[in-house]
Amino acid sequence: NNPEFLKLLSFTELQVGNLKESIRIINKAIDLRRENEEFYLIRGYAYMRNLDSQLAIQDFEKAININPLLKDAYLNIGLVYSELKNFNKSLKYLIKAVEIDPNDYRTYLNIALIKSEMNKYEEALDEINKSIKFNKNNLNAYLLRGNFYKELKQFKLSMSDFDKVIQESRNDQKIHYEALYNKSLLKLL
C-alpha cells in the first residue's frame, strides 16, 4: 500500500517490457494517490508503448492538469500525436516543452523529425542544429542532419555528417550501417 514503492515497481516492469504488469501496478498507486502526476506519466508511457494512443493522451493530459510544468508529459503527448500523423497538434505540445526547458535536445530532435515529415527541411535543419548544440554526442542527430542536407542538395555537408557518424559509431552497428547505407545513396546521387 505504499504508492512510492508501487511507482518504482511499475517503472521497473515498464523498463523490462512488462507493460500490462506495469499498468496494473501503477493503477494501484493511482487508487491510493490520485493527484500524483508521475503516476499518470508512467501509465501514459506504458500505454504509449502498448500503442494505446488515446489512453496515453488522456494520462499525459491528466499529468499536465496536475502539473502544468511537467515537460516530459508535453514531450510524450507530442510524440503520440506525431505517431498519429497529427503534426500540428504534435508541434503545439513540443513547443510547450521547449518553453518549459529550452535546453532539452530531445525536444528539438523531435520537432526536426516532424518538420521533415512536413517536407520543411530548412526548418528541420534549424531544429536539429539546436539539438546538436545541446548534445554534441547524439549520433542520431548527425545522421538526421545528413539526410536533411541531402534533401536540401547540400551534398558536401551531408557527406560530412555521414562520415562523422561512420567514424564514431563503431560500437553501435545499427547506426553505423545506417550511416553507411545513407552515404552510399548519397554517392549514387
PDB file of N, CA, C and O in Angstrom, residues 77-126:
ATOM      1  N   ILE A  77       3.250  13.459 -25.168  1.00  0.00           N
ATOM      2  CA  ILE A  77       1.999  13.649 -25.899  1.00  0.00           C
ATOM      3  C   ILE A  77       2.302  14.151 -27.318  1.00  0.00           C
ATOM      4  O   ILE A  77       1.623  13.778 -28.284  1.00  0.00           O
ATOM      5  N   GLY A  78       3.355  14.948 -27.451  1.00  0.00           N
ATOM      6  CA  GLY A  78       3.791  15.362 -28.785  1.00  0.00           C
ATOM      7  C   GLY A  78       4.207  14.187 -29.633  1.00  0.00           C
ATOM      8  O   GLY A  78       3.899  14.121 -30.827  1.00  0.00           O
ATOM      9  N   LEU A  79       4.886  13.221 -29.010  1.00  0.00           N
ATOM     10  CA  LEU A  79       5.302  12.013 -29.736  1.00  0.00           C
ATOM     11  C   LEU A  79       4.095  11.179 -30.167  1.00  0.00           C
ATOM     12  O   LEU A  79       4.070  10.638 -31.276  1.00  0.00           O
ATOM     13  N   VAL A  80       3.095  11.072 -29.301  1.00  0.00           N
ATOM     14  CA  VAL A  80       1.895  10.311 -29.642  1.00  0.00           C
ATOM     15  C   VAL A  80       1.199  10.944 -30.841  1.00  0.00           C
ATOM     16  O   VAL A  80       0.846  10.262 -31.810  1.00  0.00           O
ATOM     17  N   TYR A  81       1.020  12.257 -30.799  1.00  0.00           N
ATOM     18  CA  TYR A  81       0.367  12.934 -31.927  1.00  0.00           C
ATOM     19  C   TYR A  81       1.203  12.825 -33.201  1.00  0.00           C
ATOM     20  O   TYR A  81       0.658  12.738 -34.306  1.00  0.00           O
ATOM     21  N   SER A  82       2.505  12.797 -33.063  1.00  0.00           N
ATOM     22  CA  SER A  82       3.368  12.607 -34.222  1.00  0.00           C
ATOM     23  C   SER A  82       3.127  11.231 -34.844  1.00  0.00           C
ATOM     24  O   SER A  82       3.024  11.095 -36.068  1.00  0.00           O
ATOM     25  N   GLU A  83       3.045  10.207 -33.998  1.00  0.00           N
ATOM     26  CA  GLU A  83       2.762   8.852 -34.497  1.00  0.00           C
ATOM     27  C   GLU A  83       1.400   8.779 -35.189  1.00  0.00           C
ATOM     28  O   GLU A  83       1.213   8.016 -36.126  1.00  0.00           O
ATOM     29  N   LEU A  84       0.472   9.594 -34.717  1.00  0.00           N
ATOM     30  CA  LEU A  84      -0.867   9.641 -35.318  1.00  0.00           C
ATOM     31  C   LEU A  84      -0.903  10.537 -36.562  1.00  0.00           C
ATOM     32  O   LEU A  84      -1.964  10.733 -37.149  1.00  0.00           O
ATOM     33  N   LYS A  85       0.266  11.084 -36.933  1.00  0.00           N
ATOM     34  CA  LYS A  85       0.405  11.981 -38.097  1.00  0.00           C
ATOM     35  C   LYS A  85      -0.375  13.284 -37.937  1.00  0.00           C
ATOM     36  O   LYS A  85      -0.723  13.931 -38.915  1.00  0.00           O
ATOM     37  N   ASN A  86      -0.641  13.669 -36.702  1.00  0.00           N
ATOM     38  CA  ASN A  86      -1.271  14.949 -36.421  1.00  0.00           C
ATOM     39  C   ASN A  86      -0.137  15.906 -36.036  1.00  0.00           C
ATOM     40  O   ASN A  86       0.105  16.199 -34.860  1.00  0.00           O
ATOM     41  N   PHE A  87       0.577  16.375 -37.061  1.00  0.00           N
ATOM     42  CA  PHE A  87       1.808  17.112 -36.838  1.00  0.00           C
ATOM     43  C   PHE A  87       1.583  18.478 -36.187  1.00  0.00           C
ATOM     44  O   PHE A  87       2.392  18.915 -35.374  1.00  0.00           O
ATOM     45  N   ASN A  88       0.509  19.151 -36.539  1.00  0.00           N
ATOM     46  CA  ASN A  88       0.265  20.468 -35.942  1.00  0.00           C
ATOM     47  C   ASN A  88       0.023  20.363 -34.443  1.00  0.00           C
ATOM     48  O   ASN A  88       0.548  21.154 -33.659  1.00  0.00           O
ATOM     49  N   LYS A  89      -0.752  19.367 -34.042  1.00  0.00           N
ATOM     50  CA  LYS A  89      -1.002  19.172 -32.615  1.00  0.00           C
ATOM     51  C   LYS A  89       0.282  18.731 -31.907  1.00  0.00           C
ATOM     52  O   LYS A  89       0.577  19.162 -30.798  1.00  0.00           O
ATOM     53  N   SER A  90       1.045  17.884 -32.574  1.00  0.00           N
ATOM     54  CA  SER A  90       2.313  17.441 -32.016  1.00  0.00           C
ATOM     55  C   SER A  90       3.238  18.631 -31.775  1.00  0.00           C
ATOM     56  O   SER A  90       3.832  18.759 -30.692  1.00  0.00           O
ATOM     57  N   LEU A  91       3.349  19.505 -32.758  1.00  0.00           N
ATOM     58  CA  LEU A  91       4.213  20.680 -32.625  1.00  0.00           C
ATOM     59  C   LEU A  91       3.754  21.581 -31.479  1.00  0.00           C
ATOM     60  O   LEU A  91       4.584  22.148 -30.763  1.00  0.00           O
ATOM     61  N   LYS A  92       2.444  21.704 -31.313  1.00  0.00           N
ATOM     62  CA  LYS A  92       1.913  22.540 -30.227  1.00  0.00           C
ATOM     63  C   LYS A  92       2.454  22.068 -28.874  1.00  0.00           C
ATOM     64  O   LYS A  92       2.915  22.873 -28.056  1.00  0.00           O
ATOM     65  N   TYR A  93       2.431  20.761 -28.645  1.00  0.00           N
ATOM     66  CA  TYR A  93       2.906  20.219 -27.364  1.00  0.00           C
ATOM     67  C   TYR A  93       4.433  20.286 -27.253  1.00  0.00           C
ATOM     68  O   TYR A  93       4.977  20.570 -26.191  1.00  0.00           O
ATOM     69  N   LEU A  94       5.123  20.025 -28.343  1.00  0.00           N
ATOM     70  CA  LEU A  94       6.583  20.073 -28.299  1.00  0.00           C
ATOM     71  C   LEU A  94       7.082  21.498 -28.071  1.00  0.00           C
ATOM     72  O   LEU A  94       8.063  21.709 -27.344  1.00  0.00           O
ATOM     73  N   ILE A  95       6.420  22.463 -28.657  1.00  0.00           N
ATOM     74  CA  ILE A  95       6.805  23.860 -28.437  1.00  0.00           C
ATOM     75  C   ILE A  95       6.591  24.239 -26.976  1.00  0.00           C
ATOM     76  O   ILE A  95       7.397  24.964 -26.383  1.00  0.00           O
ATOM     77  N   LYS A  96       5.536  23.721 -26.369  1.00  0.00           N
ATOM     78  CA  LYS A  96       5.305  23.966 -24.939  1.00  0.00           C
ATOM     79  C   LYS A  96       6.446  23.343 -24.112  1.00  0.00           C
ATOM     80  O   LYS A  96       6.914  23.948 -23.135  1.00  0.00           O
ATOM     81  N   ALA A  97       6.912  22.163 -24.515  1.00  0.00           N
ATOM     82  CA  ALA A  97       8.035  21.529 -23.818  1.00  0.00           C
ATOM     83  C   ALA A  97       9.291  22.396 -23.922  1.00  0.00           C
ATOM     84  O   ALA A  97      10.043  22.524 -22.957  1.00  0.00           O
ATOM     85  N   VAL A  98       9.514  23.020 -25.080  1.00  0.00           N
ATOM     86  CA  VAL A  98      10.660  23.912 -25.259  1.00  0.00           C
ATOM     87  C   VAL A  98      10.529  25.130 -24.351  1.00  0.00           C
ATOM     88  O   VAL A  98      11.513  25.583 -23.762  1.00  0.00           O
ATOM     89  N   GLU A  99       9.311  25.654 -24.221  1.00  0.00           N
ATOM     90  CA  GLU A  99       9.097  26.810 -23.340  1.00  0.00           C
ATOM     91  C   GLU A  99       9.454  26.472 -21.895  1.00  0.00           C
ATOM     92  O   GLU A  99       9.998  27.300 -21.172  1.00  0.00           O
ATOM     93  N   ILE A 100       9.165  25.239 -21.496  1.00  0.00           N
ATOM     94  CA  ILE A 100       9.459  24.810 -20.127  1.00  0.00           C
ATOM     95  C   ILE A 100      10.952  24.569 -19.938  1.00  0.00           C
ATOM     96  O   ILE A 100      11.529  24.948 -18.926  1.00  0.00           O
ATOM     97  N   ASP A 101      11.579  23.919 -20.925  1.00  0.00           N
ATOM     98  CA  ASP A 101      13.013  23.619 -20.836  1.00  0.00           C
ATOM     99  C   ASP A 101      13.656  23.834 -22.207  1.00  0.00           C
ATOM    100  O   ASP A 101      13.664  22.920 -23.034  1.00  0.00           O
ATOM    101  N   PRO A 102      14.189  25.016 -22.456  1.00  0.00           N
ATOM    102  CA  PRO A 102      14.773  25.301 -23.771  1.00  0.00           C
ATOM    103  C   PRO A 102      16.119  24.621 -24.022  1.00  0.00           C
ATOM    104  O   PRO A 102      16.692  24.801 -25.085  1.00  0.00           O
ATOM    105  N   ASN A 103      16.589  23.812 -23.080  1.00  0.00           N
ATOM    106  CA  ASN A 103      17.888  23.147 -23.237  1.00  0.00           C
ATOM    107  C   ASN A 103      17.780  21.638 -23.468  1.00  0.00           C
ATOM    108  O   ASN A 103      18.798  20.951 -23.445  1.00  0.00           O
ATOM    109  N   ASP A 104      16.599  21.134 -23.680  1.00  0.00           N
ATOM    110  CA  ASP A 104      16.421  19.685 -23.857  1.00  0.00           C
ATOM    111  C   ASP A 104      16.553  19.313 -25.331  1.00  0.00           C
ATOM    112  O   ASP A 104      15.686  19.633 -26.145  1.00  0.00           O
ATOM    113  N   TYR A 105      17.647  18.651 -25.651  1.00  0.00           N
ATOM    114  CA  TYR A 105      17.932  18.298 -27.045  1.00  0.00           C
ATOM    115  C   TYR A 105      16.867  17.388 -27.650  1.00  0.00           C
ATOM    116  O   TYR A 105      16.619  17.432 -28.851  1.00  0.00           O
ATOM    117  N   ARG A 106      16.211  16.568 -26.818  1.00  0.00           N
ATOM    118  CA  ARG A 106      15.220  15.615 -27.339  1.00  0.00           C
ATOM    119  C   ARG A 106      14.045  16.323 -28.000  1.00  0.00           C
ATOM    120  O   ARG A 106      13.525  15.873 -29.017  1.00  0.00           O
ATOM    121  N   THR A 107      13.648  17.436 -27.419  1.00  0.00           N
ATOM    122  CA  THR A 107      12.501  18.167 -27.956  1.00  0.00           C
ATOM    123  C   THR A 107      12.824  18.717 -29.342  1.00  0.00           C
ATOM    124  O   THR A 107      12.037  18.571 -30.274  1.00  0.00           O
ATOM    125  N   TYR A 108      13.987  19.325 -29.493  1.00  0.00           N
ATOM    126  CA  TYR A 108      14.384  19.864 -30.799  1.00  0.00           C
ATOM    127  C   TYR A 108      14.525  18.742 -31.830  1.00  0.00           C
ATOM    128  O   TYR A 108      14.157  18.915 -32.995  1.00  0.00           O
ATOM    129  N   LEU A 109      15.052  17.602 -31.396  1.00  0.00           N
ATOM    130  CA  LEU A 109      15.189  16.461 -32.289  1.00  0.00           C
ATOM    131  C   LEU A 109      13.831  16.029 -32.825  1.00  0.00           C
ATOM    132  O   LEU A 109      13.659  15.795 -34.027  1.00  0.00           O
ATOM    133  N   ASN A 110      12.848  15.963 -31.940  1.00  0.00           N
ATOM    134  CA  ASN A 110      11.512  15.542 -32.364  1.00  0.00           C
ATOM    135  C   ASN A 110      10.819  16.600 -33.222  1.00  0.00           C
ATOM    136  O   ASN A 110      10.109  16.259 -34.168  1.00  0.00           O
ATOM    137  N   ILE A 111      11.038  17.859 -32.925  1.00  0.00           N
ATOM    138  CA  ILE A 111      10.489  18.917 -33.777  1.00  0.00           C
ATOM    139  C   ILE A 111      11.113  18.815 -35.173  1.00  0.00           C
ATOM    140  O   ILE A 111      10.412  18.941 -36.187  1.00  0.00           O
ATOM    141  N   ALA A 112      12.415  18.548 -35.228  1.00  0.00           N
ATOM    142  CA  ALA A 112      13.085  18.386 -36.524  1.00  0.00           C
ATOM    143  C   ALA A 112      12.480  17.230 -37.317  1.00  0.00           C
ATOM    144  O   ALA A 112      12.250  17.344 -38.529  1.00  0.00           O
ATOM    145  N   LEU A 113      12.215  16.120 -36.646  1.00  0.00           N
ATOM    146  CA  LEU A 113      11.606  14.971 -37.328  1.00  0.00           C
ATOM    147  C   LEU A 113      10.238  15.333 -37.904  1.00  0.00           C
ATOM    148  O   LEU A 113       9.914  14.976 -39.041  1.00  0.00           O
ATOM    149  N   ILE A 114       9.450  16.044 -37.134  1.00  0.00           N
ATOM    150  CA  ILE A 114       8.115  16.435 -37.598  1.00  0.00           C
ATOM    151  C   ILE A 114       8.223  17.397 -38.779  1.00  0.00           C
ATOM    152  O   ILE A 114       7.525  17.251 -39.784  1.00  0.00           O
ATOM    153  N   LYS A 115       9.121  18.366 -38.671  1.00  0.00           N
ATOM    154  CA  LYS A 115       9.295  19.319 -39.774  1.00  0.00           C
ATOM    155  C   LYS A 115       9.723  18.588 -41.052  1.00  0.00           C
ATOM    156  O   LYS A 115       9.273  18.931 -42.143  1.00  0.00           O
ATOM    157  N   SER A 116      10.548  17.568 -40.901  1.00  0.00           N
ATOM    158  CA  SER A 116      10.961  16.808 -42.089  1.00  0.00           C
ATOM    159  C   SER A 116       9.788  16.009 -42.655  1.00  0.00           C
ATOM    160  O   SER A 116       9.644  15.892 -43.870  1.00  0.00           O
ATOM    161  N   GLU A 117       8.939  15.478 -41.782  1.00  0.00           N
ATOM    162  CA  GLU A 117       7.732  14.778 -42.249  1.00  0.00           C
ATOM    163  C   GLU A 117       6.823  15.723 -43.025  1.00  0.00           C
ATOM    164  O   GLU A 117       6.088  15.307 -43.910  1.00  0.00           O
ATOM    165  N   MET A 118       6.886  16.997 -42.685  1.00  0.00           N
ATOM    166  CA  MET A 118       6.079  18.020 -43.357  1.00  0.00           C
ATOM    167  C   MET A 118       6.815  18.610 -44.571  1.00  0.00           C
ATOM    168  O   MET A 118       6.356  19.569 -45.177  1.00  0.00           O
ATOM    169  N   ASN A 119       7.989  18.021 -44.902  1.00  0.00           N
ATOM    170  CA  ASN A 119       8.835  18.477 -46.008  1.00  0.00           C
ATOM    171  C   ASN A 119       9.321  19.914 -45.826  1.00  0.00           C
ATOM    172  O   ASN A 119       9.530  20.634 -46.796  1.00  0.00           O
ATOM    173  N   LYS A 120       9.519  20.315 -44.598  1.00  0.00           N
ATOM    174  CA  LYS A 120      10.060  21.633 -44.271  1.00  0.00           C
ATOM    175  C   LYS A 120      11.502  21.437 -43.802  1.00  0.00           C
ATOM    176  O   LYS A 120      11.813  21.537 -42.622  1.00  0.00           O
ATOM    177  N   TYR A 121      12.374  21.140 -44.765  1.00  0.00           N
ATOM    178  CA  TYR A 121      13.733  20.734 -44.426  1.00  0.00           C
ATOM    179  C   TYR A 121      14.597  21.869 -43.885  1.00  0.00           C
ATOM    180  O   TYR A 121      15.461  21.632 -43.043  1.00  0.00           O
ATOM    181  N   GLU A 122      14.377  23.098 -44.347  1.00  0.00           N
ATOM    182  CA  GLU A 122      15.132  24.230 -43.787  1.00  0.00           C
ATOM    183  C   GLU A 122      14.815  24.392 -42.308  1.00  0.00           C
ATOM    184  O   GLU A 122      15.710  24.570 -41.480  1.00  0.00           O
ATOM    185  N   GLU A 123      13.522  24.308 -41.966  1.00  0.00           N
ATOM    186  CA  GLU A 123      13.117  24.421 -40.561  1.00  0.00           C
ATOM    187  C   GLU A 123      13.615  23.221 -39.759  1.00  0.00           C
ATOM    188  O   GLU A 123      14.047  23.370 -38.610  1.00  0.00           O
ATOM    189  N   ALA A 124      13.564  22.040 -40.368  1.00  0.00           N
ATOM    190  CA  ALA A 124      14.064  20.831 -39.705  1.00  0.00           C
ATOM    191  C   ALA A 124      15.548  20.977 -39.398  1.00  0.00           C
ATOM    192  O   ALA A 124      16.020  20.600 -38.313  1.00  0.00           O
ATOM    193  N   LEU A 125      16.288  21.545 -40.353  1.00  0.00           N
ATOM    194  CA  LEU A 125      17.718  21.756 -40.168  1.00  0.00           C
ATOM    195  C   LEU A 125      17.985  22.711 -39.001  1.00  0.00           C
ATOM    196  O   LEU A 125      18.876  22.458 -38.174  1.00  0.00           O
ATOM    197  N   ASP A 126      17.210  23.775 -38.892  1.00  0.00           N
ATOM    198  CA  ASP A 126      17.367  24.701 -37.767  1.00  0.00           C
ATOM    199  C   ASP A 126      17.159  23.980 -36.437  1.00  0.00           C
ATOM    200  O   ASP A 126      17.912  24.175 -35.481  1.00  0.00           O
TER     201      ASP A 126
END
